[in-house]
Coordinates of N, CA and C in Angstrom, one line a residue:
M11 N 23.3 17.6 37.7 CA 24.7 17.4 37.2 C 25.2 18.7 36.6
T12 N 26.5 19.0 36.9 CA 27.1 20.2 36.5 C 27.4 20.1 35.0
D13 N 27.2 21.2 34.3 CA 27.5 21.3 32.9 C 29.0 21.2 32.7
P14 N 29.5 20.4 31.8 CA 30.9 20.3 31.6 C 31.6 21.5 30.9
V15 N 30.7 22.2 30.2 CA 31.2 23.4 29.5 C 30.1 24.5 29.7
L16 N 30.6 25.7 30.1 CA 29.8 26.9 30.2 C 30.0 27.8 29.1
V17 N 28.9 28.4 28.5 CA 28.9 29.3 27.4 C 28.3 30.6 27.8
E18 N 29.1 31.6 27.6 CA 28.7 33.0 27.9 C 28.6 33.8 26.6
E19 N 27.5 34.3 26.3 CA 27.3 34.9 25.0 C 27.3 36.5 25.2
H20 N 28.1 37.1 24.3 CA 28.1 38.6 24.2 C 27.7 39.0 22.8
A21 N 27.6 40.3 22.6 CA 27.1 40.8 21.3 C 28.0 40.4 20.2
D22 N 29.4 40.4 20.4 CA 30.3 40.2 19.3 C 31.3 39.1 19.6
R23 N 31.1 38.3 20.7 CA 32.0 37.2 21.0 C 31.3 36.2 22.0
V24 N 31.9 35.1 22.1 CA 31.4 34.0 23.0 C 32.5 33.5 23.9
V25 N 32.3 33.4 25.2 CA 33.3 32.8 26.1 C 32.8 31.3 26.3
I26 N 33.7 30.4 26.0 CA 33.5 29.0 26.3 C 34.4 28.5 27.4
R27 N 33.9 28.0 28.5 CA 34.7 27.7 29.6 C 34.5 26.2 30.0
L28 N 35.6 25.4 29.9 CA 35.6 24.1 30.4 C 35.3 24.1 31.9
N29 N 34.4 23.2 32.4 CA 33.9 23.3 33.7 C 33.9 22.0 34.5
R30 N 35.1 21.4 34.5 CA 35.3 20.2 35.3 C 36.5 20.4 36.2
P31 N 36.6 21.4 37.0 CA 37.8 21.8 37.8 C 38.2 20.6 38.8
E32 N 37.2 19.8 39.2 CA 37.5 18.7 40.1 C 38.5 17.7 39.5
V33 N 38.5 17.6 38.2 CA 39.4 16.7 37.5 C 40.3 17.5 36.5
R34 N 40.6 18.7 36.9 CA 41.5 19.6 36.1 C 41.0 19.7 34.6
N35 N 39.7 19.8 34.5 CA 39.0 20.0 33.2 C 39.4 18.9 32.2
A36 N 39.6 17.7 32.7 CA 39.9 16.5 31.8 C 38.8 16.4 30.7
I37 N 39.2 16.2 29.5 CA 38.2 16.2 28.4 C 37.6 14.8 28.2
D38 N 36.3 14.7 28.6 CA 35.6 13.4 28.5 C 34.6 13.6 27.4
L39 N 33.8 12.5 27.2 CA 32.8 12.5 26.1 C 31.8 13.6 26.3
A40 N 31.3 13.9 27.5 CA 30.4 14.9 27.7 C 30.9 16.3 27.4
T41 N 32.2 16.5 27.6 CA 32.9 17.8 27.2 C 32.9 17.9 25.7
V42 N 33.3 16.8 25.1 CA 33.3 16.8 23.6 C 32.0 17.1 23.0
E43 N 30.9 16.5 23.5 CA 29.6 16.8 23.0 C 29.2 18.2 23.3
A44 N 29.5 18.8 24.4 CA 29.2 20.2 24.7 C 29.9 21.1 23.8
L45 N 31.2 20.8 23.5 CA 32.0 21.6 22.6 C 31.4 21.6 21.2
H46 N 30.9 20.4 20.7 CA 30.2 20.3 19.4 C 29.0 21.2 19.4
E47 N 28.3 21.3 20.5 CA 27.1 22.1 20.5 C 27.5 23.6 20.4
A48 N 28.6 24.0 21.1 CA 29.1 25.3 21.0 C 29.5 25.7 19.6
C49 N 30.1 24.7 19.0 CA 30.6 24.9 17.6 C 29.4 25.1 16.6
R50 N 28.3 24.3 16.8 CA 27.1 24.5 16.0 C 26.6 25.9 16.1
T51 N 26.6 26.5 17.3 CA 26.1 27.8 17.4 C 27.1 28.8 16.7
L52 N 28.4 28.6 16.9 CA 29.3 29.6 16.3 C 29.4 29.4 14.7
E53 N 29.1 28.2 14.2 CA 29.0 28.1 12.8 C 27.8 28.8 12.2
A54 N 26.7 28.7 13.0 CA 25.4 29.4 12.5 C 25.5 30.9 12.7
T55 N 26.1 31.4 13.7 CA 26.3 32.8 14.0 C 27.8 33.0 14.3
P56 N 28.6 33.3 13.3 CA 30.0 33.4 13.5 C 30.4 34.6 14.4
L57 N 31.1 34.3 15.5 CA 31.6 35.3 16.4 C 33.0 34.8 16.9
V58 N 33.8 35.8 17.4 CA 35.1 35.4 18.0 C 34.8 34.6 19.2
A59 N 35.6 33.6 19.5 CA 35.4 32.7 20.7 C 36.6 32.8 21.6
L60 N 36.4 32.9 22.9 CA 37.4 32.8 23.9 C 37.2 31.5 24.6
L61 N 38.3 30.6 24.6 CA 38.1 29.3 25.2 C 39.0 29.2 26.4
A62 N 38.5 28.9 27.5 CA 39.2 28.9 28.8 C 38.9 27.7 29.6
G63 N 39.7 27.5 30.7 CA 39.4 26.5 31.7 C 38.8 27.1 32.9
S64 N 38.8 26.3 34.0 CA 38.3 26.8 35.3 C 39.2 26.2 36.4
G65 N 39.2 26.8 37.5 CA 39.9 26.3 38.7 C 41.4 26.3 38.5
G66 N 42.0 27.3 37.7 CA 43.4 27.4 37.6 C 44.1 26.4 36.7
T67 N 43.3 25.8 35.9 CA 43.8 24.8 34.9 C 43.0 25.0 33.5
F68 N 43.7 24.9 32.4 CA 43.1 24.9 31.1 C 42.5 23.6 30.9
A69 N 43.3 22.6 30.7 CA 42.8 21.2 30.6 C 44.0 20.3 30.7
A70 N 44.0 19.4 31.7 CA 45.2 18.6 32.0 C 45.3 17.4 31.1
G71 N 44.3 17.3 30.2 CA 44.4 16.2 29.2 C 43.0 15.5 29.0
A72 N 43.0 14.4 28.2 CA 41.8 13.7 28.1 C 41.5 12.9 29.4
D73 N 40.3 12.5 29.5 CA 39.9 11.7 30.7 C 40.6 10.4 30.6
I74 N 41.6 10.1 31.5 CA 42.4 8.9 31.4 C 41.5 7.6 31.7
A75 N 40.6 7.8 32.6 CA 39.7 6.6 32.9 C 38.9 6.2 31.7
Q76 N 38.4 7.2 30.9 CA 37.7 6.8 29.7 C 38.7 6.4 28.6
L77 N 39.8 7.0 28.5 CA 40.8 6.7 27.5 C 41.3 5.3 27.6
R78 N 41.5 4.9 28.8 CA 42.0 3.5 29.0 C 41.1 2.4 28.5
E79 N 39.8 2.7 28.4 CA 38.8 1.7 28.0 C 38.5 1.8 26.5
R80 N 39.1 2.8 25.8 CA 38.8 3.0 24.4 C 39.6 1.9 23.6
R81 N 39.0 1.5 22.5 CA 39.6 0.5 21.6 C 39.8 1.0 20.2
R82 N 40.1 0.1 19.3 CA 40.4 0.5 17.9 C 39.3 1.3 17.3
E83 N 38.0 0.9 17.4 CA 36.9 1.6 16.8 C 36.8 3.0 17.3
D84 N 37.1 3.2 18.6 CA 37.1 4.6 19.2 C 38.1 5.5 18.6
A85 N 39.3 4.9 18.4 CA 40.4 5.7 17.8 C 40.0 6.1 16.4
L86 N 39.5 5.1 15.6 CA 39.1 5.4 14.2 C 37.9 6.4 14.1
A87 N 37.1 6.5 15.2 CA 36.0 7.4 15.2 C 36.5 8.9 15.3
G88 N 37.8 9.1 15.8 CA 38.3 10.4 15.9 C 37.5 11.3 16.9
I89 N 37.3 10.8 18.1 CA 36.5 11.5 19.0 C 37.0 12.9 19.3
N90 N 38.3 12.9 19.7 CA 38.9 14.2 20.1 C 39.4 15.0 18.8
S91 N 40.0 14.2 17.9 CA 40.5 14.9 16.7 C 39.4 15.6 15.9
G92 N 38.2 15.0 15.9 CA 37.1 15.6 15.2 C 36.7 16.9 15.8
I93 N 36.5 17.0 17.1 CA 36.1 18.3 17.7 C 37.2 19.3 17.6
F94 N 38.5 18.9 17.8 CA 39.5 19.9 17.7 C 39.6 20.5 16.3
E95 N 39.5 19.6 15.3 CA 39.5 20.1 13.9 C 38.3 21.0 13.6
R96 N 37.2 20.7 14.2 CA 36.0 21.6 14.1 C 36.2 22.9 14.7
I97 N 36.8 23.0 15.8 CA 37.2 24.2 16.5 C 38.2 25.0 15.6
H98 N 39.2 24.3 15.1 CA 40.2 25.0 14.2 C 39.5 25.6 13.0
K99 N 38.4 25.0 12.5 CA 37.8 25.5 11.2 C 36.6 26.4 11.5
L100 N 36.4 26.8 12.7 CA 35.3 27.8 13.0 C 35.5 29.1 12.2
P101 N 34.5 29.7 11.7 CA 34.6 30.8 10.8 C 35.4 32.0 11.3
M102 N 35.2 32.3 12.6 CA 35.9 33.4 13.2 C 37.1 32.9 14.2
P103 N 38.0 33.8 14.5 CA 39.2 33.3 15.3 C 38.7 32.8 16.7
V104 N 39.5 31.9 17.2 CA 39.4 31.3 18.6 C 40.6 31.6 19.4
V105 N 40.4 32.1 20.6 CA 41.5 32.5 21.4 C 41.5 31.5 22.6
A106 N 42.6 30.8 22.8 CA 42.7 30.0 24.0 C 43.3 30.8 25.2
L107 N 42.7 30.7 26.3 CA 43.2 31.4 27.5 C 43.7 30.3 28.5
I108 N 45.0 30.2 28.6 CA 45.6 29.0 29.2 C 46.2 29.4 30.6
D109 N 45.6 28.8 31.6 CA 46.2 28.9 32.9 C 46.6 27.5 33.4
G110 N 47.8 27.4 33.9 CA 48.2 26.1 34.5 C 48.4 25.1 33.4
Y111 N 47.9 23.9 33.6 CA 48.3 22.7 32.8 C 47.4 22.7 31.5
A112 N 48.1 22.5 30.4 CA 47.5 22.2 29.1 C 48.3 21.0 28.5
L113 N 47.9 19.8 28.9 CA 48.7 18.6 28.6 C 47.9 17.7 27.7
G114 N 48.6 16.9 26.9 CA 47.9 15.9 26.1 C 46.8 16.5 25.3
G115 N 45.5 16.0 25.5 CA 44.4 16.5 24.7 C 44.2 18.0 25.0
G116 N 44.5 18.4 26.2 CA 44.4 19.9 26.5 C 45.3 20.7 25.7
A117 N 46.5 20.2 25.5 CA 47.5 20.9 24.6 C 47.0 20.9 23.2
E118 N 46.4 19.8 22.7 CA 46.0 19.7 21.4 C 44.8 20.6 21.1
L119 N 43.9 20.8 22.2 CA 42.8 21.7 22.1 C 43.4 23.2 21.9
A120 N 44.4 23.5 22.7 CA 45.0 24.8 22.6 C 45.7 25.0 21.2
Y121 N 46.3 24.0 20.7 CA 47.0 24.1 19.3 C 46.0 24.3 18.2
A122 N 44.7 23.9 18.4 CA 43.7 24.0 17.4 C 43.2 25.5 17.3
C123 N 43.5 26.3 18.4 CA 43.0 27.6 18.4 C 43.9 28.5 17.6
D124 N 43.4 29.7 17.2 CA 44.2 30.7 16.4 C 45.2 31.5 17.2
F125 N 44.9 31.7 18.5 CA 45.7 32.5 19.4 C 45.8 31.7 20.7
R126 N 46.9 31.9 21.5 CA 47.0 31.4 22.8 C 47.6 32.4 23.7
I127 N 46.9 32.8 24.8 CA 47.4 33.7 25.8 C 47.5 32.8 27.1
G128 N 48.6 33.0 27.8 CA 48.9 32.2 29.0 C 49.2 32.9 30.2
T129 N 49.4 32.2 31.3 CA 49.8 32.8 32.6 C 51.2 32.2 32.9
P130 N 51.8 32.8 33.9 CA 53.2 32.3 34.3 C 53.2 30.8 34.7
T131 N 52.0 30.3 35.1 CA 52.0 28.9 35.6 C 51.8 27.9 34.4
V132 N 51.7 28.3 33.2 CA 51.4 27.4 32.1 C 52.5 26.3 32.0
R133 N 52.0 25.1 31.8 CA 52.8 23.9 31.5 C 52.1 23.2 30.3
I134 N 52.7 23.2 29.2 CA 52.1 22.7 28.0 C 53.0 21.7 27.2
G135 N 52.4 20.6 26.9 CA 53.1 19.5 26.2 C 52.3 18.3 26.0
N136 N 52.9 17.3 25.4 CA 52.2 16.0 25.0 C 52.9 14.8 25.6
P137 N 52.6 14.3 26.7 CA 53.2 13.2 27.3 C 52.6 11.8 26.9
E138 N 51.8 11.8 25.8 CA 51.1 10.6 25.5 C 51.9 9.3 25.3
P139 N 53.1 9.4 24.7 CA 53.9 8.1 24.6 C 54.2 7.5 26.0
G140 N 54.2 8.3 27.0 CA 54.5 7.8 28.4 C 53.3 7.0 28.9
L141 N 52.1 7.1 28.2 CA 50.9 6.3 28.5 C 50.6 5.2 27.5
G142 N 51.6 5.1 26.6 CA 51.5 4.0 25.6 C 50.7 4.4 24.4
I143 N 50.4 5.6 24.2 CA 49.7 6.1 23.0 C 50.4 7.2 22.3
L144 N 49.8 7.8 21.3 CA 50.4 9.0 20.7 C 49.5 10.2 20.7
A145 N 50.0 11.3 20.4 CA 49.2 12.5 20.4 C 48.5 12.6 19.0
A146 N 47.3 11.9 19.0 CA 46.6 11.7 17.7 C 45.5 12.7 17.4
A147 N 45.4 13.7 18.2 CA 44.3 14.7 18.0 C 44.8 16.0 17.4
G148 N 45.9 15.9 16.7 CA 46.4 17.1 16.0 C 47.8 17.5 16.3
A149 N 48.3 17.1 17.4 CA 49.7 17.5 17.8 C 50.7 16.9 16.9
A150 N 50.5 15.7 16.5 CA 51.5 15.0 15.7 C 51.9 15.7 14.4
W151 N 51.0 16.6 13.9 CA 51.3 17.3 12.7 C 51.1 18.8 12.9
R152 N 50.2 19.2 13.7 CA 49.9 20.7 13.9 C 51.1 21.4 14.7
L153 N 51.7 20.6 15.6 CA 52.7 21.3 16.5 C 53.9 21.7 15.7
K154 N 54.3 20.9 14.7 CA 55.4 21.2 13.8 C 55.2 22.5 13.1
E155 N 54.0 22.8 12.7 CA 53.6 24.0 12.0 C 53.7 25.2 13.0
L156 N 53.5 24.9 14.3 CA 53.5 26.0 15.2 C 54.8 26.4 15.8
V157 N 55.7 25.4 16.0 CA 57.0 25.6 16.7 C 58.2 25.1 16.0
G158 N 58.0 24.5 14.8 CA 59.1 23.9 14.1 C 59.4 22.5 14.5
E159 N 60.0 21.8 13.6 CA 60.3 20.3 13.8 C 61.1 20.0 15.0
P160 N 62.3 20.6 15.2 CA 63.1 20.2 16.3 C 62.4 20.2 17.7
L161 N 61.8 21.4 18.0 CA 61.1 21.5 19.3 C 59.9 20.6 19.3
A162 N 59.2 20.5 18.2 CA 58.0 19.6 18.2 C 58.4 18.2 18.5
K163 N 59.5 17.7 18.0 CA 60.0 16.3 18.3 C 60.4 16.2 19.7
E164 N 61.0 17.2 20.3 CA 61.3 17.1 21.8 C 60.0 16.9 22.6
I165 N 59.0 17.6 22.2 CA 57.7 17.6 23.0 C 57.0 16.3 22.7
L166 N 57.0 15.8 21.5 CA 56.2 14.6 21.1 C 56.9 13.3 21.4
L167 N 58.2 13.3 21.2 CA 59.0 12.1 21.3 C 59.7 11.9 22.6
A168 N 60.1 13.0 23.3 CA 60.9 13.0 24.5 C 60.1 13.5 25.7
G169 N 58.9 13.8 25.5 CA 58.0 14.2 26.7 C 58.4 15.6 27.3
R170 N 59.0 16.5 26.5 CA 59.3 17.8 27.0 C 58.1 18.6 27.2
V171 N 57.9 19.2 28.4 CA 56.8 20.1 28.7 C 57.4 21.5 28.8
L172 N 56.8 22.4 28.1 CA 57.2 23.8 28.1 C 56.6 24.6 29.2
D173 N 57.4 25.5 29.8 CA 56.8 26.4 30.8 C 56.4 27.7 30.0
A174 N 55.9 28.6 30.7 CA 55.3 29.8 30.0 C 56.4 30.6 29.2
D175 N 57.5 30.8 29.8 CA 58.6 31.5 29.1 C 59.1 30.8 27.9
E176 N 59.2 29.5 28.0 CA 59.6 28.7 26.8 C 58.6 28.7 25.7
A177 N 57.3 28.6 26.1 CA 56.2 28.6 25.1 C 56.1 30.0 24.5
L178 N 56.4 31.1 25.2 CA 56.3 32.4 24.7 C 57.5 32.6 23.7
S179 N 58.7 32.1 24.1 CA 59.8 32.2 23.2 C 59.7 31.5 21.9
A180 N 59.0 30.4 22.0 CA 58.7 29.6 20.8 C 57.5 30.1 20.0
R181 N 56.9 31.2 20.5 CA 55.7 31.8 19.9 C 54.5 30.8 20.0
L182 N 54.5 29.8 20.8 CA 53.4 29.0 21.0 C 52.3 29.7 21.8
L183 N 52.8 30.6 22.7 CA 51.9 31.6 23.3 C 52.2 33.0 22.7
N184 N 51.1 33.7 22.5 CA 51.2 35.0 21.9 C 51.5 36.0 23.0
E185 N 51.1 35.7 24.2 CA 51.3 36.7 25.3 C 51.2 35.9 26.7
V186 N 52.0 36.4 27.7 CA 51.9 35.9 29.0 C 51.5 37.0 30.0
V187 N 50.4 36.8 30.7 CA 49.9 37.8 31.7 C 49.6 37.2 33.0
P188 N 49.5 38.0 34.1 CA 49.2 37.4 35.4 C 47.8 36.7 35.3
A189 N 47.6 35.7 36.1 CA 46.4 34.9 36.1 C 45.1 35.8 36.2
E190 N 45.2 36.8 37.1 CA 44.0 37.7 37.3 C 43.7 38.6 36.2
E191 N 44.7 38.6 35.2 CA 44.5 39.5 34.0 C 44.2 38.7 32.7
L192 N 44.1 37.3 32.9 CA 44.0 36.5 31.7 C 42.7 36.7 30.9
D193 N 41.5 36.8 31.6 CA 40.3 37.0 30.9 C 40.3 38.4 30.2
A194 N 40.8 39.4 30.9 CA 40.9 40.7 30.3 C 41.8 40.8 29.1
A195 N 42.9 40.1 29.1 CA 43.8 40.0 28.0 C 43.1 39.4 26.8
G196 N 42.3 38.3 27.1 CA 41.6 37.7 26.0 C 40.5 38.6 25.4
H197 N 39.9 39.4 26.2 CA 38.9 40.3 25.7 C 39.5 41.5 25.0
R198 N 40.7 41.9 25.4 CA 41.4 42.9 24.6 C 41.7 42.5 23.2
L199 N 42.2 41.2 23.1 CA 42.5 40.7 21.8 C 41.2 40.5 21.0
A200 N 40.1 40.1 21.6 CA 38.8 40.0 21.0 C 38.3 41.3 20.5
D201 N 38.6 42.4 21.3 CA 38.2 43.7 20.9 C 38.9 44.1 19.6
R202 N 40.2 43.8 19.5 CA 41.0 44.1 18.3 C 40.4 43.4 17.1
I203 N 40.1 42.1 17.3 CA 39.6 41.4 16.1 C 38.2 41.9 15.7
A204 N 37.4 42.2 16.8 CA 36.0 42.7 16.5 C 36.0 44.0 15.8
G205 N 37.1 44.8 16.0 CA 37.2 46.1 15.3 C 37.5 46.0 13.8
Q206 N 37.8 44.8 13.3 CA 38.0 44.6 11.9 C 36.6 44.3 11.2
A207 N 36.6 44.4 9.9 CA 35.4 44.0 9.2 C 35.2 42.5 9.4
P208 N 34.1 42.1 9.9 CA 33.9 40.6 10.2 C 34.0 39.7 9.0
L209 N 33.5 40.1 7.9 CA 33.6 39.2 6.7 C 35.0 39.2 6.2
A210 N 35.7 40.3 6.3 CA 37.2 40.3 5.9 C 38.0 39.4 6.8
V211 N 37.7 39.3 8.1 CA 38.4 38.4 9.1 C 38.0 37.0 8.7
R212 N 36.8 36.7 8.5 CA 36.4 35.3 8.1 C 37.1 34.8 6.9
L213 N 37.1 35.6 5.8 CA 37.7 35.2 4.6 C 39.2 35.1 4.7
T214 N 39.8 36.0 5.5 CA 41.3 36.0 5.7 C 41.6 34.7 6.4
K215 N 40.9 34.3 7.4 CA 41.2 33.0 8.1 C 41.1 31.9 7.1
S216 N 40.0 31.9 6.3 CA 39.8 30.8 5.3 C 41.0 30.7 4.3
V217 N 41.4 31.9 3.8 CA 42.5 31.9 2.8 C 43.8 31.5 3.5
F218 N 44.0 31.9 4.7 CA 45.2 31.6 5.4 C 45.4 30.1 5.5
H219 N 44.3 29.4 5.8 CA 44.4 27.9 6.0 C 44.2 27.1 4.7
A220 N 44.0 27.8 3.6 CA 43.8 27.0 2.3 C 45.1 26.3 1.9
P221 N 44.9 25.2 1.2 CA 46.1 24.5 0.7 C 46.9 25.4 -0.2
R222 N 48.3 25.2 -0.3 CA 49.1 26.0 -1.1 C 48.7 26.1 -2.6
D223 N 48.2 24.9 -3.1 CA 47.9 24.9 -4.5 C 46.5 25.6 -4.8
A224 N 45.9 26.1 -3.7 CA 44.6 26.9 -3.9 C 44.9 28.4 -4.2
H225 N 46.2 28.8 -3.9 CA 46.6 30.2 -4.1 C 47.2 30.3 -5.5
P226 N 47.1 31.5 -6.1 CA 46.4 32.7 -5.7 C 44.9 32.8 -6.0
L227 N 44.4 31.8 -6.6 CA 43.0 31.9 -7.0 C 42.0 32.2 -5.9
I228 N 42.2 31.5 -4.7 CA 41.3 31.7 -3.6 C 41.4 33.1 -3.1
D229 N 42.7 33.6 -3.1 CA 42.8 35.0 -2.6 C 42.1 36.0 -3.5
D230 N 42.1 35.8 -4.8 CA 41.4 36.7 -5.7 C 39.9 36.6 -5.6
V231 N 39.4 35.4 -5.4 CA 38.0 35.2 -5.3 C 37.5 35.8 -4.0
A232 N 38.2 35.6 -2.9 CA 37.8 36.2 -1.6 C 37.8 37.7 -1.7
Q233 N 38.9 38.2 -2.4 CA 38.9 39.7 -2.5 C 37.8 40.2 -3.4
A234 N 37.4 39.4 -4.4 CA 36.3 39.9 -5.3 C 35.0 40.0 -4.5
V235 N 34.8 39.0 -3.6 CA 33.6 39.1 -2.7 C 33.7 40.4 -1.8
L236 N 34.8 40.6 -1.2 CA 34.9 41.8 -0.3 C 34.8 43.1 -1.1
F237 N 35.3 43.1 -2.3 CA 35.2 44.4 -3.1 C 33.8 44.8 -3.3
E238 N 32.9 43.9 -3.3 CA 31.5 44.2 -3.6 C 30.7 44.5 -2.3
T239 N 31.3 44.5 -1.1 CA 30.6 44.8 0.1 C 30.4 46.3 0.4
Q240 N 29.3 46.6 1.0 CA 29.1 48.0 1.4 C 30.1 48.4 2.5
E241 N 30.5 47.4 3.4 CA 31.4 47.7 4.5 C 32.8 48.1 3.9
K242 N 33.2 47.5 2.9 CA 34.5 47.9 2.3 C 34.4 49.3 1.8
H243 N 33.3 49.7 1.1 CA 33.1 51.1 0.6 C 33.1 52.1 1.8
D244 N 32.3 51.7 2.8 CA 32.1 52.6 4.0 C 33.4 52.8 4.7
R245 N 34.2 51.8 5.0 CA 35.4 51.9 5.7 C 36.5 52.6 4.9
M246 N 36.6 52.4 3.6 CA 37.5 53.2 2.8 C 37.2 54.6 2.7
T247 N 35.9 54.9 2.6 CA 35.4 56.3 2.6 C 35.8 57.0 3.9
S248 N 35.5 56.3 5.0 CA 35.9 56.9 6.3 C 37.4 57.1 6.4
F249 N 38.2 56.2 5.9 CA 39.6 56.4 5.9 C 40.0 57.6 5.1
L250 N 39.5 57.8 3.9 CA 39.9 58.9 3.1 C 39.4 60.2 3.7
E251 N 38.3 60.2 4.3 CA 37.8 61.4 5.0 C 38.7 61.8 6.2
R252 N 39.1 60.8 7.0 CA 40.0 61.1 8.1 C 41.3 61.7 7.6
R253 N 41.8 61.1 6.5 CA 43.1 61.6 6.0 C 43.0 63.0 5.4
S254 N 41.9 63.3 4.8 CA 41.6 64.6 4.3 C 41.6 65.6 5.4
R255 N 40.9 65.3 6.5 CA 40.8 66.2 7.6 C 42.2 66.4 8.2
S256 N 43.0 65.3 8.3 CA 44.3 65.5 8.9 C 45.2 66.3 8.0
D257 N 45.1 66.2 6.7 CA 45.9 67.0 5.8 C 45.5 68.5 5.9
E258 N 44.2 68.8 6.1 CA 43.8 70.1 6.2 C 44.3 70.8 7.5
E259 N 44.3 70.0 8.6 CA 44.8 70.5 9.9 C 46.3 70.8 9.8
K260 N 47.0 70.1 9.0 CA 48.4 70.4 8.9 C 48.8 71.6 8.1
R261 N 47.8 72.1 7.3 CA 48.1 73.2 6.4 C 48.1 74.5 7.2

């Protein structure tokens, strides 16, 4: 049996690839379970994650054959919403690499990531009401935060599907690149993130997503932790030494 998700580990990042191209990477229970396993690894050893599809598609949605048979208890169990929220809360940033369709659950998976890079063939949206259900795995509230209420309502209530240019204009995509450059673009962004102090990135992500009433206390506490790190001292010392050398060269 083919693994529904492939995980490629690097020293400072992990590539997670949905691996059901024969069904456009439709998200089924086996995929959800494999993503939970990947999350367990990333929670234990925090690294930047690149999340991609295979076969020219990110994820065309949830597995409709399974979805059709789900009932009230399945909805209340939060099968998809639980894994997408877990991905959203991973300690280090997650970059979605979107080629082709990202619809329904596939779109909600992309919304849960911190960054989204796409190709010119991207089609992203939430057609769930056309199937008699709603986008209940994050889109109904997360999309408004990403693109604003008017556009979010067009997508969620009127079935609008954005192409790559529209998604880029709405800043739902951070960048659009040719399909053959998608992985490289993801790694370039991962390089930039990996060049920062890892703990500073982790705490910044946590502070960014903290409730409004947690500020400014959580900012001060996080900064207090960072002020005590050797990496803060070393990076600032290096900065001051570089500036000193630059000033001397100008004299």
